[in-house]
Coordinates of C-alpha atoms and ligand atoms in Angstrom, one line a residue:
M1077 CA 48.0 -45.9 61.0
L1078 CA 45.3 -43.8 59.5
G1079 CA 46.0 -40.6 57.6
L1080 CA 45.2 -37.4 59.2
M1081 CA 43.2 -35.7 56.5
Q1082 CA 39.6 -34.5 56.9
R1083 CA 36.9 -37.0 56.1
Q1084 CA 34.3 -35.7 53.9
E1085 CA 31.8 -37.9 52.1
L1086 CA 31.7 -37.4 48.3
S1087 CA 28.2 -36.1 47.4
I1088 CA 26.3 -35.0 44.3
S1089 CA 24.9 -31.9 46.1
S1090 CA 28.5 -30.7 46.5
L1091 CA 28.8 -30.5 42.7
I1092 CA 26.0 -28.1 42.3
E1093 CA 27.0 -26.1 45.4
F1094 CA 30.5 -25.7 43.9
A1095 CA 29.0 -24.6 40.6
E1096 CA 26.8 -22.1 42.3
R1097 CA 29.6 -20.6 44.3
H1098 CA 32.4 -20.6 41.8
H1099 CA 30.5 -20.4 38.5
G1100 CA 27.3 -18.9 39.6
E1101 CA 27.0 -16.9 36.4
G1102 CA 28.0 -19.9 34.2
Q1103 CA 25.2 -20.5 31.6
I1104 CA 22.8 -23.4 31.0
V1105 CA 21.0 -23.1 27.8
S1106 CA 18.1 -25.4 26.8
R1107 CA 16.0 -25.9 23.8
R1108 CA 12.6 -26.5 25.3
V1109 CA 9.8 -28.7 24.5
E1110 CA 7.8 -25.5 24.5
G1111 CA 9.7 -24.6 21.3
D1112 CA 11.9 -21.7 22.6
I1113 CA 15.4 -21.4 23.9
H1114 CA 15.6 -21.0 27.7
R1115 CA 18.6 -19.5 29.4
Y1116 CA 19.7 -19.4 33.0
T1117 CA 22.7 -19.8 35.3
Y1118 CA 24.2 -22.4 37.6
K1119 CA 23.0 -20.2 40.5
E1120 CA 19.5 -20.4 39.4
C1121 CA 19.8 -24.2 38.7
A1122 CA 21.1 -24.7 42.2
Q1123 CA 18.2 -22.6 43.6
R1124 CA 15.6 -24.7 41.8
S1125 CA 17.3 -27.9 42.7
R1126 CA 16.8 -26.9 46.3
Q1127 CA 13.2 -26.0 45.7
L1128 CA 12.8 -29.4 44.1
A1129 CA 14.3 -31.1 47.2
N1130 CA 11.7 -29.2 49.3
V1131 CA 8.9 -30.5 47.1
L1132 CA 10.0 -34.1 47.7
D1133 CA 10.1 -33.4 51.4
T1134 CA 6.6 -31.9 51.2
F1135 CA 5.4 -35.1 49.4
N1136 CA 7.1 -37.2 52.0
V1137 CA 9.2 -39.1 49.4
K1138 CA 11.6 -41.1 51.7
Q1139 CA 15.3 -41.4 51.5
G1140 CA 16.3 -44.0 49.0
E1141 CA 12.9 -44.0 47.2
R1142 CA 12.9 -43.7 43.5
V1143 CA 11.8 -40.5 41.6
A1144 CA 11.6 -41.2 37.9
S1145 CA 12.2 -38.9 34.9
I1146 CA 11.0 -39.3 31.4
A1147 CA 12.6 -36.3 29.8
W1148 CA 14.8 -34.8 27.1
N1149 CA 18.1 -33.0 27.9
G1150 CA 17.2 -29.8 29.5
Y1151 CA 17.4 -27.6 32.6
R1152 CA 14.5 -29.1 34.5
H1153 CA 16.1 -32.6 34.0
M1154 CA 19.4 -31.1 35.2
E1155 CA 17.5 -29.9 38.4
M1156 CA 16.3 -33.4 39.0
Y1157 CA 19.9 -34.7 38.8
F1158 CA 20.8 -32.6 41.7
G1159 CA 17.5 -32.1 43.6
V1160 CA 16.4 -35.7 43.6
S1161 CA 19.9 -37.3 44.2
G1162 CA 21.3 -34.5 46.4
S1163 CA 18.4 -34.8 48.9
G1164 CA 19.0 -38.6 49.3
R1165 CA 16.3 -39.9 46.8
V1166 CA 17.3 -42.1 43.8
L1167 CA 16.8 -40.6 40.4
H1168 CA 15.6 -43.2 38.0
T1169 CA 16.1 -42.0 34.4
I1170 CA 13.8 -43.8 32.0
N1171 CA 14.5 -44.2 28.4
P1172 CA 11.2 -43.1 26.6
R1173 CA 12.2 -45.1 23.5
M1174 CA 11.5 -48.4 25.2
A1175 CA 8.2 -50.0 24.5
P1176 CA 5.4 -48.7 26.8
E1177 CA 5.1 -52.2 28.5
Q1178 CA 8.8 -52.1 29.2
I1179 CA 8.5 -48.7 30.7
A1180 CA 5.6 -49.8 33.0
W1181 CA 7.8 -52.9 33.9
V1182 CA 10.8 -50.8 34.9
M1183 CA 8.7 -48.4 36.9
S1184 CA 7.1 -51.2 38.8
H1185 CA 10.5 -53.0 39.3
A1186 CA 12.0 -49.7 40.6
Q1187 CA 8.9 -49.0 42.7
D1188 CA 9.0 -45.4 41.4
Q1189 CA 7.1 -43.1 43.8
M1190 CA 7.0 -40.0 41.7
V1191 CA 7.4 -39.6 37.9
C1192 CA 8.3 -36.2 36.2
F1193 CA 7.9 -36.2 32.4
D1194 CA 8.1 -33.8 29.5
M1195 CA 4.8 -33.1 27.8
T1196 CA 6.2 -34.8 24.6
F1197 CA 5.8 -38.0 26.6
L1198 CA 2.2 -37.5 27.8
P1199 CA 1.0 -40.2 25.4
I1200 CA 3.3 -42.8 27.0
V1201 CA 2.2 -41.8 30.5
K1202 CA -1.4 -42.0 29.4
A1203 CA -0.8 -45.5 28.1
I1204 CA 0.9 -46.8 31.3
H1205 CA -0.2 -44.8 34.3
S1206 CA -2.9 -47.3 35.3
K1207 CA -0.2 -50.1 35.3
C1208 CA 2.2 -48.4 37.7
P1209 CA 0.7 -48.8 41.2
S1210 CA 3.7 -47.7 43.0
V1211 CA 3.6 -44.2 41.5
K1212 CA 1.8 -41.7 43.8
H1213 CA 2.5 -38.5 42.0
W1214 CA 2.6 -37.7 38.2
V1215 CA 4.3 -34.4 37.5
A1216 CA 4.4 -32.6 34.1
L1217 CA 7.6 -30.7 33.5
C1218 CA 5.9 -27.5 32.5
E1219 CA 4.0 -24.5 33.7
A1220 CA 0.5 -25.0 35.3
D1221 CA -1.3 -23.5 32.3
K1222 CA 0.3 -26.1 30.0
V1223 CA -1.1 -29.1 31.9
P1224 CA -4.2 -30.2 30.1
S1225 CA -7.3 -30.5 32.2
D1226 CA -8.4 -33.6 30.2
S1227 CA -5.1 -35.5 30.4
G1228 CA -6.8 -38.5 31.9
I1229 CA -4.1 -38.8 34.5
P1230 CA -5.6 -38.3 38.0
N1231 CA -4.2 -35.3 39.9
L1232 CA -1.6 -34.5 37.3
L1233 CA 0.7 -31.8 38.7
S1234 CA 2.8 -29.0 37.3
Y1235 CA 6.4 -29.0 38.0
E1236 CA 6.6 -25.2 37.9
A1237 CA 3.7 -24.7 40.2
L1238 CA 5.2 -27.1 42.7
L1239 CA 8.6 -25.4 42.6
V1240 CA 7.3 -21.9 43.0
A1241 CA 5.6 -22.7 46.1
Q1242 CA 8.8 -23.7 47.8
P1243 CA 11.7 -21.7 49.4
T1244 CA 15.1 -21.7 47.6
T1245 CA 16.9 -22.6 50.8
Y1246 CA 17.5 -26.2 51.8
T1247 CA 20.2 -28.0 53.9
W1248 CA 21.4 -30.9 51.8
P1249 CA 21.6 -34.1 54.0
E1250 CA 25.1 -35.4 54.8
L1251 CA 24.9 -38.8 53.2
D1252 CA 27.3 -41.8 53.4
E1253 CA 29.0 -41.5 50.0
N1254 CA 28.0 -45.1 49.2
T1255 CA 24.3 -44.0 49.3
A1256 CA 22.5 -44.8 46.1
S1257 CA 22.0 -41.7 43.9
S1258 CA 20.6 -42.8 40.5
M1259 CA 19.8 -45.8 38.4
C1260 CA 19.5 -46.7 34.8
Y1261 CA 18.1 -49.9 33.2
T1262 CA 20.1 -51.5 30.4
S1263 CA 18.2 -51.8 27.2
G1264 CA 17.9 -55.5 27.7
T1265 CA 18.0 -57.1 24.2
T1266 CA 17.3 -60.4 25.9
G1267 CA 15.1 -60.9 29.0
N1268 CA 14.0 -58.1 31.3
P1269 CA 16.1 -55.0 31.6
K1270 CA 18.5 -54.9 34.5
A1271 CA 19.4 -51.8 36.5
A1272 CA 22.7 -50.3 37.4
L1273 CA 22.4 -48.4 40.7
Y1274 CA 25.0 -45.7 41.0
S1275 CA 26.2 -44.1 44.2
H1276 CA 27.3 -40.6 45.2
R1277 CA 30.8 -41.9 45.4
S1278 CA 30.8 -43.7 42.0
T1279 CA 29.2 -40.6 40.4
V1280 CA 31.6 -38.0 41.8
L1281 CA 34.6 -40.2 41.1
H1282 CA 33.5 -40.7 37.5
A1283 CA 32.8 -37.0 37.1
Y1284 CA 36.4 -36.2 38.2
A1285 CA 37.9 -38.7 35.9
A1286 CA 35.7 -37.7 32.9
A1287 CA 36.9 -34.1 33.2
L1288 CA 40.6 -35.0 33.0
P1289 CA 42.7 -33.7 30.1
D1290 CA 43.3 -37.1 28.5
V1291 CA 39.6 -38.0 28.9
M1292 CA 37.0 -35.3 28.1
C1293 CA 39.2 -32.4 29.0
L1294 CA 36.3 -30.1 30.2
S1295 CA 37.0 -26.6 31.3
S1296 CA 35.0 -23.6 32.4
R1297 CA 36.0 -22.1 29.1
D1298 CA 34.1 -24.8 27.2
S1299 CA 30.6 -24.6 25.9
I1300 CA 29.3 -28.3 26.0
L1301 CA 26.5 -29.9 24.1
P1302 CA 25.6 -33.3 25.4
V1303 CA 23.4 -34.8 22.6
V1304 CA 23.8 -38.1 24.3
P1305 CA 20.5 -38.3 26.3
M1306 CA 20.2 -37.7 30.0
F1307 CA 17.9 -40.7 30.1
H1308 CA 20.7 -43.0 29.0
V1309 CA 23.6 -43.4 31.5
N1310 CA 23.4 -39.9 32.8
A1311 CA 24.4 -38.3 29.5
W1312 CA 27.9 -40.0 29.9
G1313 CA 28.2 -38.1 33.3
I1314 CA 28.5 -34.6 31.5
P1315 CA 25.9 -32.9 33.7
Y1316 CA 28.0 -33.8 36.8
S1317 CA 31.4 -33.0 35.1
A1318 CA 30.0 -29.8 33.8
A1319 CA 29.0 -28.7 37.2
L1320 CA 32.4 -29.7 38.6
T1321 CA 34.2 -27.6 36.0
G1322 CA 31.7 -24.7 35.5
A1323 CA 31.5 -25.4 31.8
K1324 CA 28.6 -23.8 29.9
L1325 CA 25.9 -26.5 29.2
V1326 CA 23.8 -26.5 26.0
F1327 CA 20.9 -28.9 26.1
P1328 CA 19.2 -29.9 22.7
G1329 CA 15.9 -30.9 24.2
P1330 CA 13.7 -32.6 21.6
G1331 CA 15.7 -31.1 18.7
M1332 CA 17.8 -34.0 17.7
D1333 CA 17.7 -33.6 13.9
G1334 CA 20.9 -32.4 12.0
K1335 CA 19.6 -28.8 11.4
S1336 CA 18.5 -28.2 15.0
I1337 CA 21.8 -29.6 16.3
Y1338 CA 23.8 -27.5 13.8
D1339 CA 22.0 -24.3 14.6
L1340 CA 22.4 -24.8 18.4
I1341 CA 26.1 -25.4 18.0
E1342 CA 26.5 -22.2 16.0
L1343 CA 24.2 -20.1 18.1
E1344 CA 25.7 -21.1 21.5
R1345 CA 29.3 -21.3 20.3
V1346 CA 29.6 -24.9 21.3
T1347 CA 33.2 -26.1 21.6
Y1348 CA 32.5 -29.5 22.5
A1349 CA 29.8 -32.0 21.7
A1350 CA 29.0 -35.7 22.7
G1351 CA 26.8 -38.3 21.1
V1352 CA 26.3 -41.6 19.3
P1353 CA 27.4 -42.1 15.6
T1354 CA 23.8 -42.0 14.4
I1355 CA 23.3 -38.4 15.6
W1356 CA 26.5 -37.2 14.0
Q1357 CA 25.5 -38.9 10.8
M1358 CA 22.3 -36.8 10.7
L1359 CA 24.4 -33.6 11.5
L1360 CA 26.9 -34.4 8.7
G1361 CA 24.1 -35.2 6.4
H1362 CA 22.7 -31.7 7.0
M1363 CA 26.0 -29.9 6.7
E1364 CA 27.4 -31.6 3.5
P1365 CA 24.6 -30.6 1.1
N1366 CA 24.2 -27.2 2.6
K1367 CA 28.0 -26.5 2.5
L1368 CA 28.0 -25.5 6.2
R1369 CA 31.1 -25.0 8.5
F1370 CA 31.6 -25.0 12.2
S1371 CA 32.8 -21.7 13.7
T1372 CA 33.6 -22.8 17.2
L1373 CA 33.3 -26.6 17.6
K1374 CA 36.7 -28.1 18.4
R1375 CA 36.1 -31.7 19.7
T1376 CA 33.4 -34.3 19.8
V1377 CA 33.3 -37.4 21.8
I1378 CA 31.7 -40.3 19.9
G1379 CA 30.7 -43.6 21.5
G1380 CA 27.9 -45.9 22.3
S1381 CA 28.6 -47.9 19.2
A1382 CA 31.7 -48.1 17.0
C1383 CA 32.5 -44.8 15.2
P1384 CA 33.1 -45.5 11.5
P1385 CA 36.4 -44.3 10.1
A1386 CA 34.6 -42.3 7.4
M1387 CA 33.0 -40.3 10.2
I1388 CA 36.3 -39.6 12.0
A1389 CA 37.8 -38.6 8.7
A1390 CA 34.9 -36.3 7.8
F1391 CA 35.1 -34.5 11.2
N1392 CA 38.8 -34.2 11.1
D1393 CA 39.5 -33.5 7.4
Q1394 CA 36.5 -31.5 6.3
Y1395 CA 35.5 -29.7 9.4
G1396 CA 38.7 -29.6 11.6
V1397 CA 37.0 -31.2 14.6
E1398 CA 38.9 -33.7 16.7
V1399 CA 37.0 -37.0 17.3
L1400 CA 37.5 -38.7 20.6
H1401 CA 36.3 -42.3 20.3
A1402 CA 34.9 -43.6 23.7
W1403 CA 33.7 -46.8 24.9
G1404 CA 31.7 -47.7 28.0
M1405 CA 28.4 -49.1 29.1
T1406 CA 25.5 -48.6 31.5
E1407 CA 27.1 -50.9 34.0
M1408 CA 30.2 -48.5 33.9
S1409 CA 28.6 -45.2 34.6
P1410 CA 29.4 -45.3 31.6
L1411 CA 33.1 -44.4 30.7
G1412 CA 35.7 -47.0 30.4
T1413 CA 38.1 -45.9 27.8
L1414 CA 38.7 -42.8 25.7
C1415 CA 40.9 -42.5 22.6
T1416 CA 43.3 -39.6 23.1
L1417 CA 46.6 -39.8 21.3
K1418 CA 49.9 -40.1 23.2
N1419 CA 53.0 -38.0 22.3
K1420 CA 54.4 -40.9 20.2
H1421 CA 51.5 -40.8 17.9
L1422 CA 51.7 -37.2 17.0
T1423 CA 54.6 -37.6 14.5
M1424 CA 52.8 -40.5 12.8
S1425 CA 51.3 -40.2 9.3
E1426 CA 47.6 -39.3 9.1
A1427 CA 46.9 -42.9 8.0
D1428 CA 48.6 -44.4 11.0
K1429 CA 47.0 -41.9 13.4
M1430 CA 43.6 -43.0 12.0
K1431 CA 44.4 -46.6 12.9
V1432 CA 44.9 -45.4 16.5
R1433 CA 41.8 -43.1 16.5
L1434 CA 39.6 -46.0 15.4
K1435 CA 40.3 -47.9 18.6
Q1436 CA 38.0 -47.3 21.5
G1437 CA 41.0 -46.0 23.5
R1438 CA 42.9 -46.4 26.7
A1439 CA 41.6 -47.0 30.1
I1440 CA 40.6 -44.0 32.2
Y1441 CA 42.3 -44.0 35.7
G1442 CA 39.8 -45.9 37.8
V1443 CA 39.0 -48.5 35.3
D1444 CA 41.1 -51.7 35.2
M1445 CA 40.6 -54.0 32.1
K1446 CA 41.8 -57.3 30.8
I1447 CA 41.0 -59.7 28.0
V1448 CA 40.7 -63.4 28.6
D1449 CA 40.1 -66.6 26.7
S1450 CA 37.2 -69.0 27.1
A1451 CA 39.0 -70.6 30.0
G1452 CA 39.4 -67.3 31.8
Q1453 CA 43.2 -67.1 31.1
E1454 CA 44.5 -63.6 30.6
L1455 CA 45.6 -62.8 27.0
P1456 CA 48.5 -60.6 25.8
W1457 CA 48.3 -57.0 25.0
D1458 CA 49.6 -57.3 21.5
G1459 CA 46.9 -55.6 19.5
K1460 CA 46.1 -58.9 17.7
T1461 CA 44.9 -61.4 20.2
Y1462 CA 41.2 -61.0 21.0
G1463 CA 39.3 -62.2 24.0
D1464 CA 36.4 -61.4 26.3
L1465 CA 36.8 -57.9 27.8
L1466 CA 36.5 -57.8 31.7
V1467 CA 36.6 -54.6 33.8
K1468 CA 36.6 -53.5 37.4
G1469 CA 36.7 -50.2 39.2
P1470 CA 34.8 -48.0 41.7
W1471 CA 32.2 -46.9 39.0
V1472 CA 31.6 -50.5 37.7
V1473 CA 28.5 -52.4 38.9
R1474 CA 29.0 -55.1 41.5
E1475 CA 25.4 -56.4 41.4
Y1476 CA 22.3 -55.3 39.6
F1477 CA 19.3 -53.6 41.4
Q1478 CA 16.8 -56.1 42.5
G1479 CA 13.7 -54.1 43.1
V1480 CA 10.8 -55.8 44.6
G1481 CA 9.7 -59.4 44.0
D1482 CA 12.9 -60.9 42.5
K1483 CA 14.3 -63.5 44.8
E1484 CA 17.8 -64.3 43.4
P1485 CA 20.4 -61.5 43.4
V1486 CA 21.9 -61.0 40.0
R1487 CA 25.6 -61.0 40.6
P1488 CA 27.5 -60.8 37.4
L1489 CA 31.2 -60.6 38.6
I1490 CA 33.7 -63.3 37.8
D1491 CA 36.4 -63.2 40.5
G1492 CA 35.7 -59.5 41.0
W1493 CA 35.7 -58.6 37.3
F1494 CA 32.6 -57.5 35.4
P1495 CA 32.3 -59.3 32.0
T1496 CA 31.3 -56.7 29.5
G1497 CA 30.1 -59.0 26.8
D1498 CA 32.4 -57.3 24.4
V1499 CA 35.3 -59.0 22.5
A1500 CA 38.4 -56.8 22.2
T1501 CA 42.0 -56.6 21.6
I1502 CA 44.4 -54.4 23.6
D1503 CA 47.8 -53.2 22.2
A1504 CA 51.2 -52.7 23.9
D1505 CA 50.2 -49.0 24.5
G1506 CA 47.0 -50.0 26.3
Y1507 CA 44.7 -49.0 23.5
M1508 CA 41.5 -51.3 23.4
Q1509 CA 39.7 -52.0 20.3
I1510 CA 36.2 -53.7 20.3
T1511 CA 36.0 -56.2 17.7
D1512 CA 32.4 -57.1 18.5
R1513 CA 29.7 -57.9 21.0
S1514 CA 30.4 -61.5 21.8
K1515 CA 27.1 -62.5 20.5
D1516 CA 27.6 -60.7 17.2
V1517 CA 31.0 -62.1 16.2
V1518 CA 30.7 -64.0 13.0
K1519 CA 32.4 -67.4 13.4
S1520 CA 33.5 -68.6 10.0
G1521 CA 35.6 -71.8 9.7
G1522 CA 37.0 -71.6 13.2
E1523 CA 38.1 -67.9 12.7
W1524 CA 36.3 -64.9 14.0
I1525 CA 35.2 -62.0 11.7
S1526 CA 34.5 -58.7 13.4
S1527 CA 31.2 -57.5 12.3
I1528 CA 32.3 -53.9 13.1
D1529 CA 35.2 -54.1 10.6
I1530 CA 32.8 -55.3 7.9
E1531 CA 30.3 -52.6 8.7
N1532 CA 33.0 -49.9 8.7
I1533 CA 34.1 -50.8 5.2
A1534 CA 30.6 -50.6 4.0
V1535 CA 29.8 -47.2 5.4
A1536 CA 32.9 -45.9 3.8
H1537 CA 31.2 -46.3 0.4
P1538 CA 29.8 -42.9 -0.6
A1539 CA 26.3 -44.4 -1.4
V1540 CA 25.9 -46.3 1.9
A1541 CA 24.1 -44.6 4.8
M1542 CA 24.1 -47.5 7.3
A1543 CA 25.3 -51.1 7.3
A1544 CA 24.8 -54.1 9.7
C1545 CA 26.8 -57.3 9.4
I1546 CA 25.4 -60.6 10.7
G1547 CA 26.5 -64.2 10.5
M1548 CA 24.2 -66.6 8.6
A1549 CA 24.4 -70.4 9.5
H1550 CA 26.4 -72.3 7.0
P1551 CA 26.9 -76.1 6.9
K1552 CA 30.6 -76.0 6.0
W1553 CA 31.8 -72.8 7.7
D1554 CA 29.4 -72.6 10.7
E1555 CA 28.6 -69.0 9.7
R1556 CA 29.2 -66.7 6.9
P1557 CA 28.8 -62.9 7.0
I1558 CA 26.3 -60.9 5.0
I1559 CA 25.9 -57.2 5.1
A1560 CA 22.5 -55.5 5.3
V1561 CA 22.7 -52.0 3.8
V1562 CA 20.5 -48.9 3.7
K1563 CA 21.5 -46.6 0.9
K1564 CA 21.8 -42.8 1.1
P1565 CA 18.8 -40.9 -0.3
G1566 CA 19.2 -40.5 -4.1
Q1567 CA 22.4 -42.7 -4.2
E1568 CA 22.9 -46.0 -6.0
V1569 CA 25.2 -49.0 -5.5
T1570 CA 24.7 -52.5 -6.6
R1571 CA 25.5 -55.7 -4.8
E1572 CA 28.5 -56.5 -7.1
E1573 CA 29.9 -52.9 -6.7
L1574 CA 29.7 -53.1 -3.0
L1575 CA 31.3 -56.5 -2.8
A1576 CA 34.0 -55.3 -5.1
F1577 CA 34.6 -52.3 -2.7
Y1578 CA 35.8 -54.9 -0.1
Q1579 CA 38.8 -55.9 -2.3
D1580 CA 42.1 -54.9 -0.6
K1581 CA 40.2 -53.8 2.5
A1582 CA 39.4 -57.1 4.0
A1583 CA 40.9 -60.6 3.6
K1584 CA 39.0 -62.7 1.0
W1585 CA 37.4 -65.0 3.6
Q1586 CA 36.1 -62.0 5.5
V1587 CA 34.3 -60.4 2.6
P1588 CA 30.5 -60.9 3.0
D1589 CA 28.9 -63.6 1.0
D1590 CA 26.0 -61.3 0.1
V1591 CA 24.5 -57.8 0.3
V1592 CA 20.9 -57.3 1.3
F1593 CA 19.4 -53.8 0.6
L1594 CA 16.8 -52.6 3.2
D1595 CA 14.8 -49.5 3.8
A1596 CA 15.8 -49.3 7.4
I1597 CA 17.9 -51.3 9.9
P1598 CA 16.0 -51.9 13.2
M1599 CA 17.3 -49.6 16.0
G1600 CA 17.0 -50.2 19.7
A1601 CA 16.0 -47.7 22.4
T1602 CA 19.6 -46.4 22.9
G1603 CA 20.2 -45.7 19.2
K1604 CA 22.1 -49.0 18.5
M1605 CA 21.5 -51.4 15.7
Q1606 CA 19.4 -54.3 16.9
K1607 CA 20.9 -57.3 15.3
S1608 CA 18.4 -59.7 17.0
K1609 CA 15.5 -57.8 15.2
L1610 CA 17.5 -57.7 11.9
R1611 CA 17.8 -61.5 12.3
E1612 CA 14.0 -61.7 12.6
V1613 CA 13.6 -59.6 9.5
L1614 CA 15.9 -61.9 7.6
K1615 CA 14.6 -65.1 9.0
D1616 CA 13.6 -66.5 5.5
Y1617 CA 16.9 -65.4 3.9
K1618 CA 19.2 -68.0 2.4
L1619 CA 22.9 -67.6 1.6
P1620 CA 23.6 -67.6 -2.2
D1621 CA 25.4 -71.0 -2.2
L1622 CA 22.6 -72.6 -0.3
R1623 CA 19.7 -71.4 -2.5
Ligands
AMP2582 P1 24.9 -49.5 26.8 O1 25.0 -50.1 28.2 O2 23.5 -49.5 26.3 O3 25.5 -48.1 26.8 O4 25.6 -50.4 25.8 C1 27.0 -50.7 26.1 C2 27.6 -51.4 24.8 O5 27.7 -50.6 23.8 C3 29.0 -51.9 25.1 O6 29.1 -53.0 25.8 C4 29.5 -52.1 23.6 O7 29.1 -53.3 23.1 C5 28.8 -50.9 23.0 N1 29.6 -49.8 22.8 C6 29.7 -48.8 23.5 N2 30.6 -47.8 22.9 C7 31.2 -48.4 21.9 C8 32.2 -48.1 21.0 N3 32.8 -47.0 21.0 N4 32.4 -48.9 20.0 C9 31.9 -50.2 19.9 N5 30.9 -50.5 20.8 C10 30.5 -49.7 21.7

């Protein structure tokens, strides 16, 4: 027997319609590429999203065809989130930090029909536009008078000129909720990037779940700053969850340095911010020497890579900001777990609370997870046994997007579970902790050493800005860990001092065999350390006992 409730397809357009009707005066503030601060409301955002949908109709972009963005976090990008997907097209957010050839490759693979880009990225577009035959329209996200006549891009259009010519009315199509809505390519450290293709259903369910009290706990009373880019996994779904709750949105645009972020937090009375550890490192690096305080910031979600304990402690103890450690991936829309404390933790000592906060957290309703051994056998949730982390749920990929030309579908699932490539433990309370990417684990004498643990200890040293642990081949032990370190400007630490710092913090056999000081650690397009590149940098390196 079927239930007798109304059947209504979940749709991205309903999110912005809801925000317009119930939070029409809610603010969206953006630092613009133009250099100023732009302010408008959800009502105006909804109107302009409809104007954009009309533009796409005028250009005859068909349902399901891809419209790409190369843009910072800002109100025009937000309009694309709703105007493109809401009208049945697929928004392809492109990470501008990828190499130009890779950008051209993903555009061709996705068969993008139209590309809208911030003027900052004009040099990228100039470099690749002739290599992207599928693209019929190049649109600059600016006023007509800011579009250079000598751009070299044939028929370069102005987004604002296109919008102003359109009515603000539009009837959103009624789409099957499984219709594709947006796509994001993984950074692809090996081989070509692969795309997760999200649907209206997966996006709306994820937006609901992300807003829950034990997840991001978003409310119309919040002022939210997503520093995590809209070009990487939909800014962790925050634009959708913000529309669902009516929260004020504050977009940092191209201003990602510590000072710009701090100023925006204070100016816009931000209560809640989200980003990767490297961004917060820059923010804290600006605040510490200038003796600055937050007047409104209460909580920050930190994820994308492991949040070092020193950062959790700095936010919590020095600035009174609660850190919510989160884990997810492009293939998971992206949220999988978030570390909010349970009642039983509240009476614990600060040191014990920190042990919990360091974990990547517990599963969000909608995400099922398990750890397995190399034979696929499920492992216990005892907080000690580690294994390959598998997930499933309505916002986890089933298959990668094929695009045109590829013959074999890429179906990653194992018995319905998605292998994340992460190695983790899960404790009896369901708190998951990533020990490593499976390819980054250091395997020494049959035991595994978590490179994240070794890095966390190094960055707790006051002179260390950044640290990356990698395994080096060893004839007796298989691999031994070394730690590559970037010092903070003006700070000193020697190899011996840093190795001594590991005493009492790690078992003897886990202490790195050596320290290598570098000017920089190679970073990938999504702000994560690129250990494959680091291995190339250190290809002639020899462990001390093998020299
Ligand atoms: P991406 O798809 O680019 O977002 O990368 C996803 C990967 O980033 C995950 O599979 C993890 O390896 C890593 N990651 C994300 N969040 C965390 C976290 N909080 N701690 C450790 N690793 C993380």
